[in-house]
Amino acid sequence: MILDVIRKEIKEIRKTRRLLVIGILFVVATIACAVVSAQWLDKGPNEMINGGLYGLILMFVSLLALMLAYDTIVGERNRGSLALVFSKPIGRGQFFLGKFLGVFLLTTVLFIVVSSFGYWLNAAIFGEFPSGAEVAAAYKFFFAVLLVILCWISFAMFFSTCFKSAAVSLITTLILWIMVLPMISQIPLHIYAEQQGQIHIPFELGEISFPIWVKALYAVNPDTCIGELSGHLLGSLPFSSSILTTGQSIGAMVIFAVVFFVAAFWLFRRMSLE
Amino acid sequence: MKAIEIQGLTKKFGKLTAVDNLDLEIEEGDSFGFLGPNGAGKTTTIKMLIGLLRPTRGTVRIWGHDMFAEGKEVKKSFGFVPDFYSFYESLTAFENLEFFAALSGIPKGERGKRILELLEVFSLEERANSKVGDFSHGMKQRLVIAQALLPHPNLLILDEPTLGLDPRGQFEIRELIKSISQEGVTTFISSHLLVEVEDMCNKVGIINSGRLIRVNSIENLKSEIEAPTGIEVRIECEEVTPEIIAVVKEVEGVRDSGVEGKTIWARVESSDITPTLTTCIVTSGGRIRKVEEHSPSLEEVFLKLTEREGGQG
Ligand SMILES: Nc1ncnc2c1ncn2[C@@H]1O[C@H](COP(=O)(O)OP(=O)(O)OP(=O)(O)O)[C@@H](O)[C@H]1O
Ligand SMILES: [Mg+2]
C-alpha cells in the first residue's frame, strides 16, 4: 500500500505548477552557474559546487522541498481527500510515510539529475575533467544534500500537520526558513565573536573557539550545516574556516530531520478531522 | 446481526454539544435515513461513526467490532461517501479509483477489472481517463459512490449524497442507492430532504440539535403524527344541504367539520371513518362527486418534530 501512496503522490505533484516553476528556475540557475563559473570565474566543477554561487542554487533545492511538502497534509485535509483516506483500512503511519517518501524521491531525483548535469556541463566548458577522487567528493556532497532535503520535508510536513490552513502552513514554513532559523543560527555567533573582539566575520573565525551553546544554535539551520559540510567534503576555501566538524554537521541535520519527522508523524496519527 | 450499534455517542465542540448522547441500532439489510435540518449534527455523527472524529463520550460498533479499537478491520467492511466530494482533481477518474482501491486493500490484479465494472455501472466508462477536476458535480458524485463500492462493502454510509445536484442528478443517485440496497447492502443515508428518505429508506431517525428525537419506520412515524392531528377528508357533493352537514357532525370519530362551497370537510381520527362518512352523506340524499383524504406529509411530520425541540436553526 505504501508504494501506491508514493506513486499517487508523485503523480499528483508532477502535475502541479509549483514543481514546474521551481524546477525550471532550478535548471536555468544551475546551467547559468555552470557556465558562469567555467567561463568567467575560472572555476572547475568541484570548486564551483563549493562556492557561494552554488550555495544560492542549493536554496532552490530547499525551496523545492518546502514548497512540495507544505501542503501535503493540510491540502488533503482541506480538499476532503483525507477524510476518504481515513475511512479506508490503511494505517495512518503508512499513508504519512508514503507521502513523505513521494516528495523525497521526486526532489532527490530532480536534484541529482540537474546537479549532475550542471557539474559535467561545467567540466566540459572548463575543459578539464575532474579526477576520480574529485568526482567521489562531489557526489559525497550531493549525497549530503539529500539530508538537507530530508530536513526540509520533515520540517514543512510538520507545519502541514499542525495547521488547518495551507496558507498559514506556507507562511510559517517560509518565514522560519528564510528568517528565523538563519537568525537563530547566526546571531549568537556574531554576538559571541563581537564579545571576543572579532568583528570581521567570517574571515577570522578560525581564531575563535566557540562554546558549545553557540555551536549548537549555529547548527540548528540545515542550510548552515550543508555549508559547513561542503567545506569539509570539497576542501576548505582559503578564507573560510569551520565551526562544526563533519560529524557535528551531519549529526545536527539528522537530529533536525528526525525531530520534525517524529513530531509530524505523532500528530498525524492522532489527528481528528473536525 | 447489527450493522451499526451506537451507544451514548456525544461530541462537544467547546460549549456546543453537536451530538448529544445518541443511541442507535441499525439492523443488517436496513435502509436507514438519518434525517435532520442543517446543523443538526448529522455529519458530526457520521464522522464519529467511521472513526474520523474522536467522540467526547460513547461507543460505536460496526458489525460487532469496536470502531476505535479495531478500526482497521472495521474499515474493510463499509464504504463511505462524504458530504463534500473529495478526489484528487489533477488525477483521472481511473487513477483516483485505483488509488482508493489500493487503500481499500483490493489486490493489484483485481483492481482494474473492478474499477471498469463500476465505471460502467455509473456510466463513467468513457471518462475514465479524464481529469476529475473537469467533471460535473453529478459525475463527481457518481464517482465518489463508485469509490465507496470498490471493496464490495456490506454497509454503505452516505452523507447527503444528493446535495447540490439538479433534480435529474438527484433522481439518478437515488435510483442507484436504491438498487444498491436492493442487493442487500445495508445503507445509512443522511439527508435533510424528506422525500429522499421516504423514497430510499425503510427506517428513519430524526436528529435535531444533536439529539435523536425519533427512530421509527416511515409508516409508523406518519401514523404517530396522524393520531393527534387526524386526517382531513374532503367530500365534494353536487349540493350541500343542512341535513348533510348535520349528519356528518354526528358521525363517530369526526372531530371537526365544515363547508367550503360544495365541499364538506371533516377532520377524523383515521381513514377508517371515510366509508361511514360517505354512506351517511348518500343516505341523506347527497350525491358525491369526489372524495379526497389529506394525511399529513412527512414534511409536516418533520417540521412538527423539529419545531420546538431544542430551538435552533
Ligand atoms: N469542527 C467544529 N467545530 C465547532 N463546531 C462544529 C464543528 N463541526 C461542527 N460543528 C457544529 O456542530 C453542529 C452540527 O454540525 P454538523 O455539521 O454535524 O451538522 P449537519 O447535521 O451535518 O448539518 P448540515 O445539514 O448543514 O450538513 C453545528 O452547530 C456546527 O456548527
Ligand atoms: Mg452535514
PDB file of N, CA and C in Angstrom, chain B residues 165-224:
ATOM      1  N   LEU B 165     -27.187  18.579  -6.278  1.00  0.00           N
ATOM      2  CA  LEU B 165     -27.448  18.034  -7.613  1.00  0.00           C
ATOM      3  C   LEU B 165     -28.769  18.571  -8.150  1.00  0.00           C
ATOM      4  N   ASP B 166     -28.894  18.620  -9.478  1.00  0.00           N
ATOM      5  CA  ASP B 166     -30.171  19.040 -10.040  1.00  0.00           C
ATOM      6  C   ASP B 166     -31.156  17.874  -9.912  1.00  0.00           C
ATOM      7  N   PRO B 167     -32.457  18.119 -10.159  1.00  0.00           N
ATOM      8  CA  PRO B 167     -33.454  17.059  -9.930  1.00  0.00           C
ATOM      9  C   PRO B 167     -33.130  15.757 -10.662  1.00  0.00           C
ATOM     10  N   ARG B 168     -32.624  15.877 -11.869  1.00  0.00           N
ATOM     11  CA  ARG B 168     -32.290  14.686 -12.639  1.00  0.00           C
ATOM     12  C   ARG B 168     -31.151  13.922 -11.943  1.00  0.00           C
ATOM     13  N   GLY B 169     -30.127  14.680 -11.521  1.00  0.00           N
ATOM     14  CA  GLY B 169     -28.994  14.077 -10.830  1.00  0.00           C
ATOM     15  C   GLY B 169     -29.422  13.426  -9.522  1.00  0.00           C
ATOM     16  N   GLN B 170     -30.306  14.109  -8.812  1.00  0.00           N
ATOM     17  CA  GLN B 170     -30.799  13.561  -7.546  1.00  0.00           C
ATOM     18  C   GLN B 170     -31.518  12.245  -7.791  1.00  0.00           C
ATOM     19  N   PHE B 171     -32.338  12.255  -8.838  1.00  0.00           N
ATOM     20  CA  PHE B 171     -33.100  11.056  -9.170  1.00  0.00           C
ATOM     21  C   PHE B 171     -32.151   9.894  -9.486  1.00  0.00           C
ATOM     22  N   GLU B 172     -31.144  10.182 -10.292  1.00  0.00           N
ATOM     23  CA  GLU B 172     -30.203   9.126 -10.678  1.00  0.00           C
ATOM     24  C   GLU B 172     -29.496   8.527  -9.471  1.00  0.00           C
ATOM     25  N   ILE B 173     -29.045   9.424  -8.590  1.00  0.00           N
ATOM     26  CA  ILE B 173     -28.326   8.943  -7.413  1.00  0.00           C
ATOM     27  C   ILE B 173     -29.265   8.120  -6.525  1.00  0.00           C
ATOM     28  N   ARG B 174     -30.499   8.600  -6.380  1.00  0.00           N
ATOM     29  CA  ARG B 174     -31.446   7.854  -5.545  1.00  0.00           C
ATOM     30  C   ARG B 174     -31.710   6.469  -6.119  1.00  0.00           C
ATOM     31  N   GLU B 175     -31.879   6.415  -7.433  1.00  0.00           N
ATOM     32  CA  GLU B 175     -32.125   5.104  -8.060  1.00  0.00           C
ATOM     33  C   GLU B 175     -30.934   4.177  -7.832  1.00  0.00           C
ATOM     34  N   LEU B 176     -29.738   4.751  -7.952  1.00  0.00           N
ATOM     35  CA  LEU B 176     -28.525   3.954  -7.737  1.00  0.00           C
ATOM     36  C   LEU B 176     -28.483   3.400  -6.319  1.00  0.00           C
ATOM     37  N   ILE B 177     -28.758   4.270  -5.383  1.00  0.00           N
ATOM     38  CA  ILE B 177     -28.688   3.841  -3.983  1.00  0.00           C
ATOM     39  C   ILE B 177     -29.758   2.788  -3.702  1.00  0.00           C
ATOM     40  N   LYS B 178     -30.943   3.005  -4.304  1.00  0.00           N
ATOM     41  CA  LYS B 178     -31.999   2.009  -4.097  1.00  0.00           C
ATOM     42  C   LYS B 178     -31.585   0.654  -4.651  1.00  0.00           C
ATOM     43  N   SER B 179     -30.971   0.679  -5.821  1.00  0.00           N
ATOM     44  CA  SER B 179     -30.584  -0.618  -6.390  1.00  0.00           C
ATOM     45  C   SER B 179     -29.478  -1.265  -5.560  1.00  0.00           C
ATOM     46  N   ILE B 180     -28.630  -0.426  -4.974  1.00  0.00           N
ATOM     47  CA  ILE B 180     -27.581  -0.980  -4.110  1.00  0.00           C
ATOM     48  C   ILE B 180     -28.213  -1.631  -2.880  1.00  0.00           C
ATOM     49  N   SER B 181     -29.195  -0.952  -2.275  1.00  0.00           N
ATOM     50  CA  SER B 181     -29.771  -1.564  -1.068  1.00  0.00           C
ATOM     51  C   SER B 181     -30.625  -2.780  -1.416  1.00  0.00           C
ATOM     52  N   GLN B 182     -31.179  -2.783  -2.629  1.00  0.00           N
ATOM     53  CA  GLN B 182     -31.922  -3.983  -3.025  1.00  0.00           C
ATOM     54  C   GLN B 182     -31.017  -5.201  -3.154  1.00  0.00           C
ATOM     55  N   GLU B 183     -29.745  -4.943  -3.411  1.00  0.00           N
ATOM     56  CA  GLU B 183     -28.807  -6.065  -3.497  1.00  0.00           C
ATOM     57  C   GLU B 183     -28.394  -6.564  -2.116  1.00  0.00           C
ATOM     58  N   GLY B 184     -28.973  -5.972  -1.077  1.00  0.00           N
ATOM     59  CA  GLY B 184     -28.709  -6.479   0.269  1.00  0.00           C
ATOM     60  C   GLY B 184     -27.689  -5.690   1.052  1.00  0.00           C
ATOM     61  N   VAL B 185     -27.203  -4.590   0.479  1.00  0.00           N
ATOM     62  CA  VAL B 185     -26.245  -3.768   1.204  1.00  0.00           C
ATOM     63  C   VAL B 185     -27.016  -2.895   2.199  1.00  0.00           C
ATOM     64  N   THR B 186     -26.583  -2.930   3.447  1.00  0.00           N
ATOM     65  CA  THR B 186     -27.202  -2.069   4.454  1.00  0.00           C
ATOM     66  C   THR B 186     -26.783  -0.632   4.151  1.00  0.00           C
ATOM     67  N   THR B 187     -27.745   0.298   4.168  1.00  0.00           N
ATOM     68  CA  THR B 187     -27.369   1.677   3.862  1.00  0.00           C
ATOM     69  C   THR B 187     -27.753   2.614   4.999  1.00  0.00           C
ATOM     70  N   PHE B 188     -26.907   3.579   5.207  1.00  0.00           N
ATOM     71  CA  PHE B 188     -27.123   4.619   6.214  1.00  0.00           C
ATOM     72  C   PHE B 188     -26.980   5.936   5.467  1.00  0.00           C
ATOM     73  N   ILE B 189     -28.099   6.650   5.312  1.00  0.00           N
ATOM     74  CA  ILE B 189     -28.090   7.829   4.450  1.00  0.00           C
ATOM     75  C   ILE B 189     -28.504   9.051   5.240  1.00  0.00           C
ATOM     76  N   SER B 190     -27.639  10.051   5.312  1.00  0.00           N
ATOM     77  CA  SER B 190     -28.069  11.263   5.994  1.00  0.00           C
ATOM     78  C   SER B 190     -28.663  12.200   4.968  1.00  0.00           C
ATOM     79  N   SER B 191     -29.633  12.968   5.392  1.00  0.00           N
ATOM     80  CA  SER B 191     -30.305  13.857   4.459  1.00  0.00           C
ATOM     81  C   SER B 191     -31.111  14.886   5.229  1.00  0.00           C
ATOM     82  N   HIS B 192     -31.365  16.028   4.564  1.00  0.00           N
ATOM     83  CA  HIS B 192     -32.332  16.934   5.178  1.00  0.00           C
ATOM     84  C   HIS B 192     -33.596  16.968   4.324  1.00  0.00           C
ATOM     85  N   LEU B 193     -33.626  16.078   3.324  1.00  0.00           N
ATOM     86  CA  LEU B 193     -34.788  16.035   2.441  1.00  0.00           C
ATOM     87  C   LEU B 193     -35.653  14.831   2.764  1.00  0.00           C
ATOM     88  N   LEU B 194     -36.917  15.126   3.094  1.00  0.00           N
ATOM     89  CA  LEU B 194     -37.799  14.033   3.451  1.00  0.00           C
ATOM     90  C   LEU B 194     -38.185  13.140   2.327  1.00  0.00           C
ATOM     91  N   VAL B 195     -38.474  13.762   1.175  1.00  0.00           N
ATOM     92  CA  VAL B 195     -38.867  12.961   0.013  1.00  0.00           C
ATOM     93  C   VAL B 195     -37.810  11.911  -0.263  1.00  0.00           C
ATOM     94  N   GLU B 196     -36.599  12.319  -0.080  1.00  0.00           N
ATOM     95  CA  GLU B 196     -35.482  11.452  -0.366  1.00  0.00           C
ATOM     96  C   GLU B 196     -35.495  10.235   0.557  1.00  0.00           C
ATOM     97  N   VAL B 197     -35.644  10.520   1.838  1.00  0.00           N
ATOM     98  CA  VAL B 197     -35.645   9.440   2.813  1.00  0.00           C
ATOM     99  C   VAL B 197     -36.869   8.544   2.609  1.00  0.00           C
ATOM    100  N   GLU B 198     -38.005   9.171   2.311  1.00  0.00           N
ATOM    101  CA  GLU B 198     -39.230   8.433   2.077  1.00  0.00           C
ATOM    102  C   GLU B 198     -39.036   7.478   0.898  1.00  0.00           C
ATOM    103  N   ASP B 199     -38.324   7.968  -0.086  1.00  0.00           N
ATOM    104  CA  ASP B 199     -38.123   7.213  -1.308  1.00  0.00           C
ATOM    105  C   ASP B 199     -37.138   6.060  -1.125  1.00  0.00           C
ATOM    106  N   MET B 200     -36.078   6.294  -0.353  1.00  0.00           N
ATOM    107  CA  MET B 200     -34.990   5.317  -0.323  1.00  0.00           C
ATOM    108  C   MET B 200     -34.974   4.414   0.906  1.00  0.00           C
ATOM    109  N   CYS B 201     -35.638   4.852   1.984  1.00  0.00           N
ATOM    110  CA  CYS B 201     -35.385   4.153   3.252  1.00  0.00           C
ATOM    111  C   CYS B 201     -36.618   3.442   3.790  1.00  0.00           C
ATOM    112  N   ASN B 202     -36.377   2.436   4.611  1.00  0.00           N
ATOM    113  CA  ASN B 202     -37.491   1.784   5.296  1.00  0.00           C
ATOM    114  C   ASN B 202     -37.569   2.227   6.753  1.00  0.00           C
ATOM    115  N   LYS B 203     -36.496   2.868   7.208  1.00  0.00           N
ATOM    116  CA  LYS B 203     -36.459   3.275   8.597  1.00  0.00           C
ATOM    117  C   LYS B 203     -35.885   4.679   8.659  1.00  0.00           C
ATOM    118  N   VAL B 204     -36.337   5.428   9.644  1.00  0.00           N
ATOM    119  CA  VAL B 204     -35.821   6.783   9.700  1.00  0.00           C
ATOM    120  C   VAL B 204     -35.533   7.184  11.143  1.00  0.00           C
ATOM    121  N   GLY B 205     -34.468   7.945  11.298  1.00  0.00           N
ATOM    122  CA  GLY B 205     -34.155   8.517  12.600  1.00  0.00           C
ATOM    123  C   GLY B 205     -34.101  10.023  12.412  1.00  0.00           C
ATOM    124  N   ILE B 206     -34.743  10.744  13.302  1.00  0.00           N
ATOM    125  CA  ILE B 206     -34.734  12.201  13.151  1.00  0.00           C
ATOM    126  C   ILE B 206     -33.854  12.803  14.219  1.00  0.00           C
ATOM    127  N   ILE B 207     -32.911  13.599  13.785  1.00  0.00           N
ATOM    128  CA  ILE B 207     -31.990  14.236  14.727  1.00  0.00           C
ATOM    129  C   ILE B 207     -32.202  15.740  14.653  1.00  0.00           C
ATOM    130  N   ASN B 208     -32.193  16.356  15.809  1.00  0.00           N
ATOM    131  CA  ASN B 208     -32.326  17.806  15.852  1.00  0.00           C
ATOM    132  C   ASN B 208     -31.498  18.326  17.011  1.00  0.00           C
ATOM    133  N   SER B 209     -30.717  19.353  16.762  1.00  0.00           N
ATOM    134  CA  SER B 209     -29.839  19.922  17.792  1.00  0.00           C
ATOM    135  C   SER B 209     -29.056  18.840  18.515  1.00  0.00           C
ATOM    136  N   GLY B 210     -28.568  17.868  17.777  1.00  0.00           N
ATOM    137  CA  GLY B 210     -27.702  16.860  18.365  1.00  0.00           C
ATOM    138  C   GLY B 210     -28.424  15.726  19.054  1.00  0.00           C
ATOM    139  N   ARG B 211     -29.746  15.840  19.188  1.00  0.00           N
ATOM    140  CA  ARG B 211     -30.477  14.768  19.867  1.00  0.00           C
ATOM    141  C   ARG B 211     -31.325  13.982  18.890  1.00  0.00           C
ATOM    142  N   LEU B 212     -31.285  12.680  19.056  1.00  0.00           N
ATOM    143  CA  LEU B 212     -32.097  11.817  18.222  1.00  0.00           C
ATOM    144  C   LEU B 212     -33.503  11.841  18.808  1.00  0.00           C
ATOM    145  N   ILE B 213     -34.450  12.422  18.058  1.00  0.00           N
ATOM    146  CA  ILE B 213     -35.759  12.590  18.685  1.00  0.00           C
ATOM    147  C   ILE B 213     -36.742  11.504  18.293  1.00  0.00           C
ATOM    148  N   ARG B 214     -36.522  10.774  17.221  1.00  0.00           N
ATOM    149  CA  ARG B 214     -37.393   9.665  16.836  1.00  0.00           C
ATOM    150  C   ARG B 214     -36.598   8.653  16.037  1.00  0.00           C
ATOM    151  N   VAL B 215     -36.883   7.394  16.266  1.00  0.00           N
ATOM    152  CA  VAL B 215     -36.415   6.359  15.353  1.00  0.00           C
ATOM    153  C   VAL B 215     -37.594   5.463  15.089  1.00  0.00           C
ATOM    154  N   ASN B 216     -37.944   5.288  13.843  1.00  0.00           N
ATOM    155  CA  ASN B 216     -39.121   4.501  13.545  1.00  0.00           C
ATOM    156  C   ASN B 216     -39.161   4.147  12.062  1.00  0.00           C
ATOM    157  N   SER B 217     -40.131   3.270  11.721  1.00  0.00           N
ATOM    158  CA  SER B 217     -40.344   3.046  10.295  1.00  0.00           C
ATOM    159  C   SER B 217     -41.130   4.251   9.792  1.00  0.00           C
ATOM    160  N   ILE B 218     -41.093   4.472   8.493  1.00  0.00           N
ATOM    161  CA  ILE B 218     -41.737   5.667   7.958  1.00  0.00           C
ATOM    162  C   ILE B 218     -43.246   5.637   8.199  1.00  0.00           C
ATOM    163  N   GLU B 219     -43.869   4.460   8.013  1.00  0.00           N
ATOM    164  CA  GLU B 219     -45.325   4.348   8.215  1.00  0.00           C
ATOM    165  C   GLU B 219     -45.685   4.706   9.655  1.00  0.00           C
ATOM    166  N   ASN B 220     -44.941   4.105  10.589  1.00  0.00           N
ATOM    167  CA  ASN B 220     -45.250   4.358  11.996  1.00  0.00           C
ATOM    168  C   ASN B 220     -45.108   5.823  12.350  1.00  0.00           C
ATOM    169  N   LEU B 221     -44.102   6.413  11.757  1.00  0.00           N
ATOM    170  CA  LEU B 221     -43.850   7.808  12.064  1.00  0.00           C
ATOM    171  C   LEU B 221     -45.020   8.658  11.587  1.00  0.00           C
ATOM    172  N   LYS B 222     -45.527   8.319  10.408  1.00  0.00           N
ATOM    173  CA  LYS B 222     -46.647   9.077   9.862  1.00  0.00           C
ATOM    174  C   LYS B 222     -47.893   8.898  10.735  1.00  0.00           C
ATOM    175  N   SER B 223     -48.163   7.640  11.132  1.00  0.00           N
ATOM    176  CA  SER B 223     -49.391   7.439  11.905  1.00  0.00           C
ATOM    177  C   SER B 223     -49.251   8.029  13.292  1.00  0.00           C
ATOM    178  N   GLU B 224     -48.019   8.062  13.760  1.00  0.00           N
ATOM    179  CA  GLU B 224     -47.788   8.669  15.063  1.00  0.00           C
ATOM    180  C   GLU B 224     -48.228  10.133  15.055  1.00  0.00           C
TER     181      GLU B 224
END
